[in-house]
Amino acid sequence: MKSKPNRTEEGNMKTPHHLVATSILAFSIVSTASVQAGDYLYETSNGTITITEYTGSGGNVSIPSEIEGLPVTSIGDRAFYVNSSLISIIMPNSVTSIGADAFFGCHNLASAIIGNSVSSIGEYAFRSCSSLSSIIIPNSVTNIGDYAFSYCTSLSEVIIADGLMCIGVGAFQSSGITNIRIPSTVTIADGYFDLHFGPQGAFKGCASLANVIICEGVRIGTYAFADCTNLTGVYFEGNAPAVGSAVVHNATNIAIYYLPGTTGWGTSFGDRPTAPWVLPYPVILTTSPNFGIQTNQFGFRISWATNASVVVEAAPTLANPLWSPVKTNGLVNGWSEFRDAEWTNYTIRFYRIRQW
């Protein structure tokens, strides 16, 4: 069995994962010895399997969904730690968690497919996987641990599905990300994009980061985009959020873009200039409080910075729909209000918009 020394981060020794304080517990904790099956050492708990170590020859690896008839639900701490022979990894949908340091230092890992049942990615899980170029975070994942993808220097594309709630400290620090979309379920805490101040920056040192799309409802903390020297565009899909101080400190190339019809925007945001976000098509805004039932009418705002007129059409079904024009809206300052006083005459009604 290979040796797995404790890693040191920023000069601070991490507490060994196997140490558990039990002095106040009324019961004892019995450790389980790992057993071998094929290329894996594993432990069994409550009828499920945790892979504790990979002992195979590497290359392209698909983790089995079952071992000895039991489901594989966890990739344990340091299971593939510093495995230089690993080229790609496919995780089955039976896996629900990826442990701390699970793929730490797998420098030749170029592809990783995360199963659709994984809810948490442990701290340092993929740190220093310098060949990893892209990753899809499925909507089952709610938590990305501290430094999970830090120093993945080839990581240029990250797709984050809606559902993620927490991006840990330094999660993408010094990676190669160029563009990212942050879903509305996430809070950007203090320093998450900080490239200079303090140790917390989740995207600290991402020198290639050029554009960020931020969904409605995301909260932004102090120094959120400070010193992102190559970040040129931050695009907001919703109303202007409350922000901490110095949110874009020393990030002089940034321009802030917003959808016309959203609220709270002025001529600047965090001391950076703002401008309407010009899309190639009109959009229906779902931001509150202007979306939904308004004084017994169903309505929404239409946004399109071109100021071209749009037609709102409606249909009672999406199965072979017959779209009928409801109203032509002229846009002023990039947006227009639509209200449908006849919506109560229909059990269900669908809307779409198109350029006039």
CSV table of C-alpha atoms in Angstrom, one decimal, residues 4-310:
chain,number,residue,atom,x,y,z
A,4,LYS,CA,0.0,8.9,1.9
A,5,PRO,CA,1.8,11.7,3.7
A,6,ASN,CA,-0.1,14.7,5.1
A,7,ARG,CA,-0.1,17.6,2.8
A,8,THR,CA,1.0,21.1,3.9
A,9,GLU,CA,-1.0,24.1,2.6
A,10,GLU,CA,0.3,27.7,2.9
A,11,GLY,CA,2.7,26.5,5.5
A,12,ASN,CA,-0.1,25.1,7.8
A,13,MET,CA,-0.2,21.4,8.5
A,14,LYS,CA,-3.7,20.0,7.9
A,15,THR,CA,-5.1,17.8,10.6
A,16,PRO,CA,-4.8,14.1,9.6
A,17,HIS,CA,-8.1,12.9,8.3
A,18,HIS,CA,-8.1,9.7,10.4
A,19,LEU,CA,-7.9,11.6,13.8
A,20,VAL,CA,-11.2,11.8,15.5
A,21,ALA,CA,-11.8,13.2,19.0
A,22,THR,CA,-13.8,10.7,21.0
A,23,SER,CA,-13.3,11.7,24.6
A,24,ILE,CA,-16.9,12.9,25.1
A,25,LEU,CA,-18.6,10.1,23.2
A,26,ALA,CA,-20.4,7.3,25.0
A,27,PHE,CA,-19.5,4.7,22.4
A,28,SER,CA,-16.3,3.6,20.7
A,29,ILE,CA,-15.4,4.0,17.0
A,30,VAL,CA,-14.1,0.9,15.4
A,31,SER,CA,-12.0,1.4,12.3
A,32,THR,CA,-12.6,-0.9,9.4
A,33,ALA,CA,-9.7,-2.6,7.6
A,34,SER,CA,-9.6,-2.2,3.8
A,35,VAL,CA,-10.0,-5.3,1.7
A,36,GLN,CA,-8.9,-5.9,-1.9
A,37,ALA,CA,-11.2,-6.4,-4.9
A,38,GLY,CA,-9.6,-6.2,-8.3
A,39,ASP,CA,-7.9,-2.8,-8.7
A,40,TYR,CA,-9.4,-1.4,-5.5
A,41,LEU,CA,-9.0,-1.4,-1.8
A,42,TYR,CA,-12.4,-0.7,-0.1
A,43,GLU,CA,-14.3,-0.5,3.1
A,44,THR,CA,-17.9,-1.5,3.8
A,45,SER,CA,-20.2,0.5,6.0
A,46,ASN,CA,-24.0,0.1,6.3
A,47,GLY,CA,-24.2,-2.0,3.1
A,48,THR,CA,-22.2,0.5,1.0
A,49,ILE,CA,-18.7,0.6,-0.4
A,50,THR,CA,-16.1,3.4,0.0
A,51,ILE,CA,-13.1,3.0,-2.3
A,52,THR,CA,-10.0,3.8,-0.2
A,53,GLU,CA,-7.3,3.2,-2.7
A,54,TYR,CA,-6.8,2.5,-6.4
A,55,THR,CA,-4.0,-0.1,-7.0
A,56,GLY,CA,-4.4,-0.6,-10.8
A,57,SER,CA,-2.1,0.4,-13.7
A,58,GLY,CA,-3.9,3.6,-14.5
A,59,GLY,CA,-4.9,4.8,-18.0
A,60,ASN,CA,-8.6,5.1,-18.6
A,61,VAL,CA,-10.5,4.0,-15.5
A,62,SER,CA,-14.2,3.5,-15.0
A,63,ILE,CA,-15.1,3.0,-11.3
A,64,PRO,CA,-17.5,0.1,-10.9
A,65,SER,CA,-21.0,0.8,-9.5
A,66,GLU,CA,-20.9,-2.3,-7.4
A,67,ILE,CA,-18.2,-4.4,-5.6
A,68,GLU,CA,-19.2,-7.8,-4.2
A,69,GLY,CA,-22.8,-6.9,-4.9
A,70,LEU,CA,-22.8,-3.7,-2.8
A,71,PRO,CA,-23.1,-0.2,-4.3
A,72,VAL,CA,-20.0,2.0,-4.5
A,73,THR,CA,-21.2,5.3,-3.0
A,74,SER,CA,-18.0,7.1,-2.1
A,75,ILE,CA,-14.5,7.7,-3.4
A,76,GLY,CA,-12.6,8.0,-0.2
A,77,ASP,CA,-10.0,10.5,0.9
A,78,ARG,CA,-6.8,10.2,-1.2
A,79,ALA,CA,-8.1,7.2,-3.1
A,80,PHE,CA,-6.2,8.2,-6.2
A,81,TYR,CA,-3.7,10.5,-4.5
A,82,VAL,CA,-0.7,11.5,-6.7
A,83,ASN,CA,-1.4,8.8,-9.3
A,84,SER,CA,0.6,9.9,-12.3
A,85,SER,CA,-0.6,7.0,-14.5
A,86,LEU,CA,-4.3,8.0,-14.4
A,87,ILE,CA,-5.5,9.5,-17.7
A,88,SER,CA,-9.3,9.6,-17.4
A,89,ILE,CA,-11.8,8.7,-14.8
A,90,ILE,CA,-15.6,7.9,-15.1
A,91,MET,CA,-17.6,7.8,-12.0
A,92,PRO,CA,-20.9,5.8,-11.8
A,93,ASN,CA,-24.2,7.4,-10.7
A,94,SER,CA,-24.0,5.3,-7.5
A,95,VAL,CA,-21.3,7.6,-6.2
A,96,THR,CA,-22.6,10.4,-3.9
A,97,SER,CA,-19.4,11.9,-2.5
A,98,ILE,CA,-15.8,12.5,-3.6
A,99,GLY,CA,-13.5,12.7,-0.6
A,100,ALA,CA,-10.7,15.1,0.3
A,101,ASP,CA,-7.6,14.8,-1.8
A,102,ALA,CA,-9.2,12.0,-3.8
A,103,PHE,CA,-7.4,12.9,-7.1
A,104,PHE,CA,-4.9,15.4,-5.6
A,105,GLY,CA,-1.8,15.7,-7.8
A,106,CYS,CA,-3.0,13.4,-10.7
A,107,HIS,CA,-1.0,15.5,-13.1
A,108,ASN,CA,-1.9,13.4,-16.2
A,109,LEU,CA,-5.6,13.3,-15.5
A,110,ALA,CA,-7.1,14.9,-18.6
A,111,SER,CA,-10.8,13.9,-18.3
A,112,ALA,CA,-13.1,13.4,-15.3
A,113,ILE,CA,-16.8,12.6,-15.6
A,114,ILE,CA,-18.6,13.2,-12.3
A,115,GLY,CA,-21.7,11.0,-11.7
A,116,ASN,CA,-25.1,12.6,-11.5
A,117,SER,CA,-25.6,11.6,-7.9
A,118,VAL,CA,-22.5,13.3,-6.4
A,119,SER,CA,-23.6,15.9,-3.9
A,120,SER,CA,-20.2,17.0,-2.5
A,121,ILE,CA,-16.7,17.4,-3.8
A,122,GLY,CA,-14.2,17.3,-1.0
A,123,GLU,CA,-11.4,19.8,-0.3
A,124,TYR,CA,-8.4,19.6,-2.5
A,125,ALA,CA,-10.2,16.8,-4.4
A,126,PHE,CA,-8.7,17.7,-7.8
A,127,ARG,CA,-5.9,20.1,-6.8
A,128,SER,CA,-2.9,20.2,-9.1
A,129,CYS,CA,-4.5,18.0,-11.8
A,130,SER,CA,-2.6,20.1,-14.3
A,131,SER,CA,-3.8,18.3,-17.4
A,132,LEU,CA,-7.5,18.6,-16.6
A,133,SER,CA,-9.0,20.9,-19.3
A,134,SER,CA,-12.8,20.9,-18.6
A,135,ILE,CA,-15.2,19.8,-15.9
A,136,ILE,CA,-19.0,19.6,-15.7
A,137,ILE,CA,-20.5,20.0,-12.2
A,138,PRO,CA,-23.9,18.2,-12.3
A,139,ASN,CA,-26.9,19.7,-10.7
A,140,SER,CA,-26.7,17.1,-7.9
A,141,VAL,CA,-23.6,18.8,-6.5
A,142,THR,CA,-24.4,21.3,-3.7
A,143,ASN,CA,-20.9,21.9,-2.3
A,144,ILE,CA,-17.4,22.3,-3.8
A,145,GLY,CA,-14.8,22.0,-1.1
A,146,ASP,CA,-11.9,24.4,-0.4
A,147,TYR,CA,-9.2,24.4,-3.1
A,148,ALA,CA,-11.0,21.5,-4.9
A,149,PHE,CA,-9.8,22.6,-8.3
A,150,SER,CA,-7.0,24.9,-7.4
A,151,TYR,CA,-3.9,24.9,-9.6
A,152,CYS,CA,-5.6,23.0,-12.3
A,153,THR,CA,-3.7,25.2,-14.7
A,154,SER,CA,-5.2,23.7,-17.9
A,155,LEU,CA,-8.8,24.0,-16.6
A,156,SER,CA,-10.3,26.5,-19.0
A,157,GLU,CA,-14.0,25.4,-19.1
A,158,VAL,CA,-16.2,24.9,-16.1
A,159,ILE,CA,-19.9,24.2,-16.5
A,160,ILE,CA,-21.8,24.6,-13.2
A,161,ALA,CA,-25.4,23.4,-13.3
A,162,ASP,CA,-28.1,25.0,-11.1
A,163,GLY,CA,-28.2,23.5,-7.7
A,164,LEU,CA,-24.7,24.4,-6.4
A,165,MET,CA,-24.9,26.3,-3.1
A,166,CYS,CA,-21.3,26.7,-1.9
A,167,ILE,CA,-18.1,27.3,-3.7
A,168,GLY,CA,-15.3,26.8,-1.1
A,169,VAL,CA,-12.4,28.9,-0.3
A,170,GLY,CA,-9.9,28.9,-3.2
A,171,ALA,CA,-11.9,26.3,-5.1
A,172,PHE,CA,-10.6,27.5,-8.5
A,173,GLN,CA,-7.5,29.3,-7.3
A,174,SER,CA,-4.8,29.6,-10.0
A,175,SER,CA,-6.7,27.6,-12.5
A,176,GLY,CA,-6.9,28.4,-16.2
A,177,ILE,CA,-10.6,29.4,-16.4
A,178,THR,CA,-11.5,31.9,-19.1
A,179,ASN,CA,-15.3,32.1,-18.8
A,180,ILE,CA,-17.8,30.9,-16.1
A,181,ARG,CA,-21.5,31.2,-15.4
A,182,ILE,CA,-22.4,31.3,-11.7
A,183,PRO,CA,-26.0,30.0,-11.0
A,184,SER,CA,-28.4,31.9,-8.7
A,185,THR,CA,-28.1,29.3,-5.9
A,186,VAL,CA,-24.5,30.4,-5.2
A,187,THR,CA,-23.3,33.1,-2.8
A,188,ILE,CA,-20.1,34.7,-3.8
A,189,ALA,CA,-18.6,35.4,-0.4
A,190,ASP,CA,-15.8,37.8,0.5
A,191,GLY,CA,-12.8,37.5,-1.7
A,192,TYR,CA,-14.1,34.7,-4.0
A,193,PHE,CA,-12.5,36.3,-7.0
A,194,ASP,CA,-9.9,38.2,-5.0
A,195,LEU,CA,-6.5,38.0,-6.7
A,196,HIS,CA,-4.6,39.9,-4.0
A,197,PHE,CA,-6.3,40.5,-0.7
A,198,GLY,CA,-6.3,37.7,1.8
A,199,PRO,CA,-6.3,33.9,1.4
A,200,GLN,CA,-9.9,33.3,0.6
A,201,GLY,CA,-10.2,33.8,-3.1
A,202,ALA,CA,-12.1,31.0,-4.8
A,203,PHE,CA,-10.8,32.1,-8.2
A,204,LYS,CA,-7.6,33.7,-6.9
A,205,GLY,CA,-4.9,33.9,-9.5
A,206,CYS,CA,-7.1,32.9,-12.4
A,207,ALA,CA,-5.1,35.1,-14.8
A,208,SER,CA,-7.1,33.9,-17.9
A,209,LEU,CA,-10.6,34.7,-16.5
A,210,ALA,CA,-12.1,37.1,-19.0
A,211,ASN,CA,-15.9,37.0,-18.6
A,212,VAL,CA,-18.3,36.1,-15.8
A,213,ILE,CA,-22.1,35.6,-16.1
A,214,ILE,CA,-23.9,36.0,-12.8
A,215,CYS,CA,-27.5,34.8,-12.4
A,216,GLU,CA,-30.3,36.6,-10.6
A,217,GLY,CA,-30.0,36.5,-6.8
A,218,VAL,CA,-26.3,35.9,-6.4
A,219,ARG,CA,-24.8,37.7,-3.4
A,220,ILE,CA,-21.4,39.3,-3.7
A,221,GLY,CA,-19.0,40.1,-0.9
A,222,THR,CA,-16.1,42.4,-0.3
A,223,TYR,CA,-13.2,42.3,-2.8
A,224,ALA,CA,-15.3,39.8,-4.9
A,225,PHE,CA,-13.5,40.8,-8.1
A,226,ALA,CA,-10.5,42.7,-6.8
A,227,ASP,CA,-7.3,42.5,-8.9
A,228,CYS,CA,-8.9,40.4,-11.6
A,229,THR,CA,-6.6,42.1,-14.1
A,230,ASN,CA,-7.7,40.3,-17.2
A,231,LEU,CA,-11.4,40.2,-16.3
A,232,THR,CA,-13.1,42.5,-18.8
A,233,GLY,CA,-16.8,41.7,-18.6
A,234,VAL,CA,-19.2,40.9,-15.7
A,235,TYR,CA,-22.7,40.2,-17.0
A,236,PHE,CA,-25.7,40.3,-14.6
A,237,GLU,CA,-28.9,38.5,-15.5
A,238,GLY,CA,-30.9,40.1,-12.6
A,239,ASN,CA,-31.3,43.2,-10.5
A,240,ALA,CA,-28.3,44.9,-9.1
A,241,PRO,CA,-27.1,43.0,-6.0
A,242,ALA,CA,-25.9,44.5,-2.8
A,243,VAL,CA,-22.1,44.4,-2.7
A,244,GLY,CA,-19.3,44.7,-0.2
A,245,SER,CA,-16.7,47.4,-0.3
A,246,ALA,CA,-14.0,47.5,-3.0
A,247,VAL,CA,-15.8,44.8,-4.9
A,248,VAL,CA,-13.7,45.4,-8.1
A,249,HIS,CA,-10.7,47.0,-6.4
A,250,ASN,CA,-7.7,47.4,-8.8
A,251,ALA,CA,-9.6,45.6,-11.6
A,252,THR,CA,-9.4,48.5,-14.0
A,253,ASN,CA,-10.4,46.6,-17.2
A,254,ILE,CA,-13.8,45.5,-15.9
A,255,ALA,CA,-17.0,46.8,-17.4
A,256,ILE,CA,-20.4,45.8,-15.8
A,257,TYR,CA,-23.3,44.8,-18.1
A,258,TYR,CA,-26.9,44.5,-17.1
A,259,LEU,CA,-30.2,43.6,-18.9
A,260,PRO,CA,-32.4,46.7,-19.5
A,261,GLY,CA,-35.5,46.5,-17.4
A,262,THR,CA,-33.7,45.1,-14.3
A,263,THR,CA,-33.5,47.5,-11.4
A,264,GLY,CA,-31.0,49.1,-9.1
A,265,TRP,CA,-28.4,50.0,-11.8
A,266,GLY,CA,-26.7,53.4,-12.1
A,267,THR,CA,-23.9,54.7,-14.2
A,268,SER,CA,-21.4,52.7,-12.1
A,269,PHE,CA,-21.2,49.6,-10.0
A,270,GLY,CA,-18.4,49.1,-7.5
A,271,ASP,CA,-16.7,52.1,-9.1
A,272,ARG,CA,-16.7,50.5,-12.5
A,273,PRO,CA,-18.8,51.8,-15.5
A,274,THR,CA,-22.1,50.1,-16.4
A,275,ALA,CA,-23.6,49.5,-19.8
A,276,PRO,CA,-26.7,47.7,-21.2
A,277,TRP,CA,-26.1,44.1,-22.1
A,278,VAL,CA,-26.9,43.8,-25.9
A,279,LEU,CA,-28.2,40.4,-26.8
A,280,PRO,CA,-28.9,39.2,-30.3
A,281,TYR,CA,-32.5,38.4,-29.3
A,282,PRO,CA,-35.2,39.8,-26.9
A,283,VAL,CA,-35.7,38.1,-23.5
A,284,ILE,CA,-38.5,37.8,-21.0
A,285,LEU,CA,-37.2,38.9,-17.6
A,286,THR,CA,-38.3,36.7,-14.6
A,287,THR,CA,-36.9,39.1,-12.0
A,288,SER,CA,-39.2,40.2,-9.1
A,289,PRO,CA,-41.4,42.1,-8.5
A,290,ASN,CA,-42.4,42.6,-12.2
A,291,PHE,CA,-42.9,39.0,-13.2
A,292,GLY,CA,-46.1,37.2,-12.5
A,293,ILE,CA,-49.6,38.4,-11.4
A,294,GLN,CA,-49.9,42.2,-11.3
A,295,THR,CA,-53.3,43.7,-10.4
A,296,ASN,CA,-55.2,40.8,-11.8
A,297,GLN,CA,-53.1,40.6,-14.9
A,298,PHE,CA,-50.3,38.3,-15.7
A,299,GLY,CA,-47.2,40.2,-16.9
A,300,PHE,CA,-43.5,40.5,-17.3
A,301,ARG,CA,-40.8,42.8,-18.6
A,302,ILE,CA,-39.3,42.4,-22.0
A,303,SER,CA,-35.6,43.3,-22.4
A,304,TRP,CA,-33.7,44.0,-25.5
A,305,ALA,CA,-31.1,46.8,-25.7
A,306,THR,CA,-31.6,47.3,-29.4
A,307,ASN,CA,-34.9,49.0,-28.7
A,308,ALA,CA,-36.5,47.1,-31.6
A,309,SER,CA,-40.3,46.4,-31.3
A,310,VAL,CA,-41.3,42.9,-30.3
